[in-house]
Amino acid sequence: MRAYITMLGRSTWALVNTYYAVVMNGYKPDKIYIFLENTHEEKLPQTVEALKIISEAYGFSPKIHWEIIEEDNFLEADEKIGTLLKTLKEKGHEISIDITPGRKVLVVGAAIHALPLEVKHLFYLSLRNLEHANRPYMMIPLHIQRLKDFMEGRRWKKL
């Protein structure tokens, strides 16, 4: 089972475009988990629908879950994201995390657990300039965007 964790922040496009890039590169999750702060709840229905449309266009249909965190509550984010990641890891899921769209509270809450749990992917969609950031993925010139996987090539050392 593949689990894809992402965060909804100020930009819906950042979440949707990174997911599009990941799926275009052959990654097809069985489950998607969206973490968001309560200040961004109104964006959730549109975001979920976009993820469904992209997935269906590529021939799969993941289950989509979400968790709402109180704004700027690092402890809540740390606990909820950490608990989910540990549970998924214990159940043998391949875990991928997208940190592109998340606010720092959510990104840190995910990243501090991602490294010790040795998640499979830690994605970030980099744009060389933000002129086209609020557009669909395929309307952003490909030469200004780069999908990075911070886990790629990493060698684990136990301390």
Coordinates of C-alpha atoms in Angstrom, one line a residue:
M1 CA 0.0 0.0 0.0
R2 CA 1.2 3.5 -0.9
A3 CA 0.3 6.4 1.4
Y4 CA 0.7 10.0 0.2
I5 CA 0.7 12.7 2.8
T6 CA 0.3 16.3 1.8
M7 CA -0.6 19.7 3.4
L8 CA -3.0 22.3 2.3
G9 CA -1.7 25.8 3.0
R10 CA -2.2 29.2 1.4
S11 CA -2.0 27.9 -2.2
T12 CA -4.3 25.1 -3.5
W13 CA -2.3 25.2 -6.7
A14 CA 0.9 24.2 -4.8
L15 CA -0.8 21.0 -3.5
V16 CA -2.6 20.1 -6.7
N17 CA 0.4 20.8 -9.0
T18 CA 2.9 18.8 -6.9
Y19 CA 0.4 15.9 -6.9
Y20 CA 0.1 16.2 -10.6
A21 CA 3.9 16.1 -11.1
V22 CA 4.2 13.1 -8.7
V23 CA 1.5 11.2 -10.6
M24 CA 2.9 12.1 -14.0
N25 CA 6.2 10.5 -12.8
G26 CA 4.4 7.2 -12.1
Y27 CA 3.5 7.4 -8.4
K28 CA 0.0 6.2 -7.7
P29 CA -1.0 6.2 -4.0
D30 CA -3.7 4.0 -2.6
K31 CA -4.4 6.6 0.1
I32 CA -4.0 10.3 0.4
Y33 CA -3.9 12.2 3.7
I34 CA -4.3 16.0 3.7
F35 CA -3.3 18.0 6.7
L36 CA -4.5 21.6 6.9
E37 CA -4.9 24.3 9.5
N38 CA -8.5 25.4 10.3
T39 CA -7.9 28.7 8.5
H40 CA -7.8 26.9 5.2
E41 CA -10.9 24.6 5.5
E42 CA -12.9 26.4 2.8
K43 CA -10.3 25.2 0.2
L44 CA -10.7 21.5 1.1
P45 CA -13.7 20.5 -1.1
Q46 CA -12.1 22.0 -4.3
T47 CA -8.8 20.4 -3.4
V48 CA -10.2 16.9 -2.8
E49 CA -12.1 17.2 -6.1
A50 CA -8.9 18.1 -8.0
L51 CA -7.0 15.1 -6.5
K52 CA -9.9 12.8 -7.6
I53 CA -9.9 14.2 -11.1
I54 CA -6.1 13.8 -11.6
S55 CA -6.1 10.3 -10.1
E56 CA -9.0 9.2 -12.3
A57 CA -7.3 10.6 -15.4
Y58 CA -4.4 8.3 -14.6
G59 CA -6.6 5.3 -14.0
F60 CA -6.7 4.9 -10.2
S61 CA -8.9 6.1 -7.4
P62 CA -7.2 6.6 -4.0
K63 CA -9.1 7.0 -0.7
I64 CA -8.7 10.6 0.5
H65 CA -8.7 11.5 4.2
W66 CA -8.0 14.8 5.9
E67 CA -7.1 16.1 9.3
I68 CA -7.7 19.7 10.4
I69 CA -5.2 21.2 12.8
E70 CA -5.7 24.4 14.8
E71 CA -3.8 27.3 13.3
D72 CA -0.1 27.6 14.4
N73 CA -0.5 24.6 16.8
F74 CA 2.8 22.8 16.3
L75 CA 2.2 20.3 19.1
E76 CA -1.1 19.2 17.6
A77 CA 0.5 18.9 14.1
D78 CA 3.5 17.0 15.5
E79 CA 1.2 14.6 17.4
K80 CA -1.3 13.9 14.6
I81 CA 1.2 13.7 11.8
G82 CA 3.6 11.7 13.8
T83 CA 0.9 9.2 15.0
L84 CA -0.3 8.7 11.4
L85 CA 3.2 8.2 10.0
K86 CA 4.1 5.7 12.7
T87 CA 0.8 3.8 12.2
L88 CA 1.3 3.6 8.4
K89 CA 4.9 2.5 8.8
E90 CA 3.9 -0.2 11.3
K91 CA 1.3 -1.5 8.8
G92 CA 4.0 -1.7 6.1
H93 CA 2.8 1.2 3.9
E94 CA 5.2 2.9 1.6
I95 CA 5.0 6.5 2.7
S96 CA 5.5 9.6 0.6
I97 CA 5.2 13.2 1.9
D98 CA 4.8 16.4 -0.1
I99 CA 6.0 19.4 1.8
T100 CA 5.5 21.9 -1.0
P101 CA 2.2 23.5 0.0
G102 CA 2.4 23.2 3.7
R103 CA 2.8 26.0 6.2
K104 CA 5.9 25.6 8.4
V105 CA 4.0 24.2 11.4
L106 CA 2.8 21.3 9.2
V107 CA 6.0 20.8 7.3
V108 CA 8.1 20.7 10.5
G109 CA 5.5 18.3 12.1
A110 CA 6.0 16.0 9.1
A111 CA 9.7 16.3 8.5
I112 CA 10.8 15.6 12.0
H113 CA 9.1 12.2 11.7
A114 CA 10.0 11.5 8.1
L115 CA 13.7 11.1 8.6
P116 CA 13.8 8.6 11.5
L117 CA 11.0 6.6 9.9
E118 CA 12.9 6.5 6.7
V119 CA 9.9 7.4 4.5
K120 CA 10.2 6.5 0.8
H121 CA 9.8 10.0 -0.6
L122 CA 9.9 13.6 0.6
F123 CA 8.7 15.6 -2.3
Y124 CA 9.0 19.3 -3.0
L125 CA 8.0 21.1 -6.3
S126 CA 10.5 23.9 -6.9
L127 CA 9.6 26.8 -9.1
R128 CA 12.4 29.0 -10.3
N129 CA 10.1 32.0 -10.3
L130 CA 6.6 32.5 -8.9
E131 CA 5.2 34.4 -11.9
H132 CA 3.1 31.3 -13.0
A133 CA 2.6 29.7 -9.5
N134 CA -1.2 30.2 -9.5
R135 CA -1.8 28.1 -12.6
P136 CA -2.4 24.5 -13.4
Y137 CA 0.7 22.3 -13.6
M138 CA 0.7 22.0 -17.4
M139 CA 0.3 25.8 -17.8
I140 CA 3.6 26.4 -16.0
P141 CA 6.6 26.2 -18.3
L142 CA 8.3 22.9 -17.4
H143 CA 11.8 24.4 -17.5
I144 CA 11.1 26.6 -14.5
Q145 CA 9.8 23.7 -12.3
R146 CA 11.6 20.8 -10.8
L147 CA 10.2 18.0 -8.7
K148 CA 12.7 17.1 -6.0
D149 CA 12.7 14.1 -3.8
F150 CA 14.8 14.8 -0.7
M151 CA 15.0 11.1 0.2
E152 CA 16.5 10.1 -3.2
G153 CA 20.0 8.8 -2.8
R154 CA 20.0 9.2 0.9
R155 CA 22.1 6.7 2.9
W156 CA 20.9 6.0 6.3
K157 CA 23.3 6.2 9.2
K158 CA 22.3 5.1 12.7
L159 CA 23.7 7.4 15.3

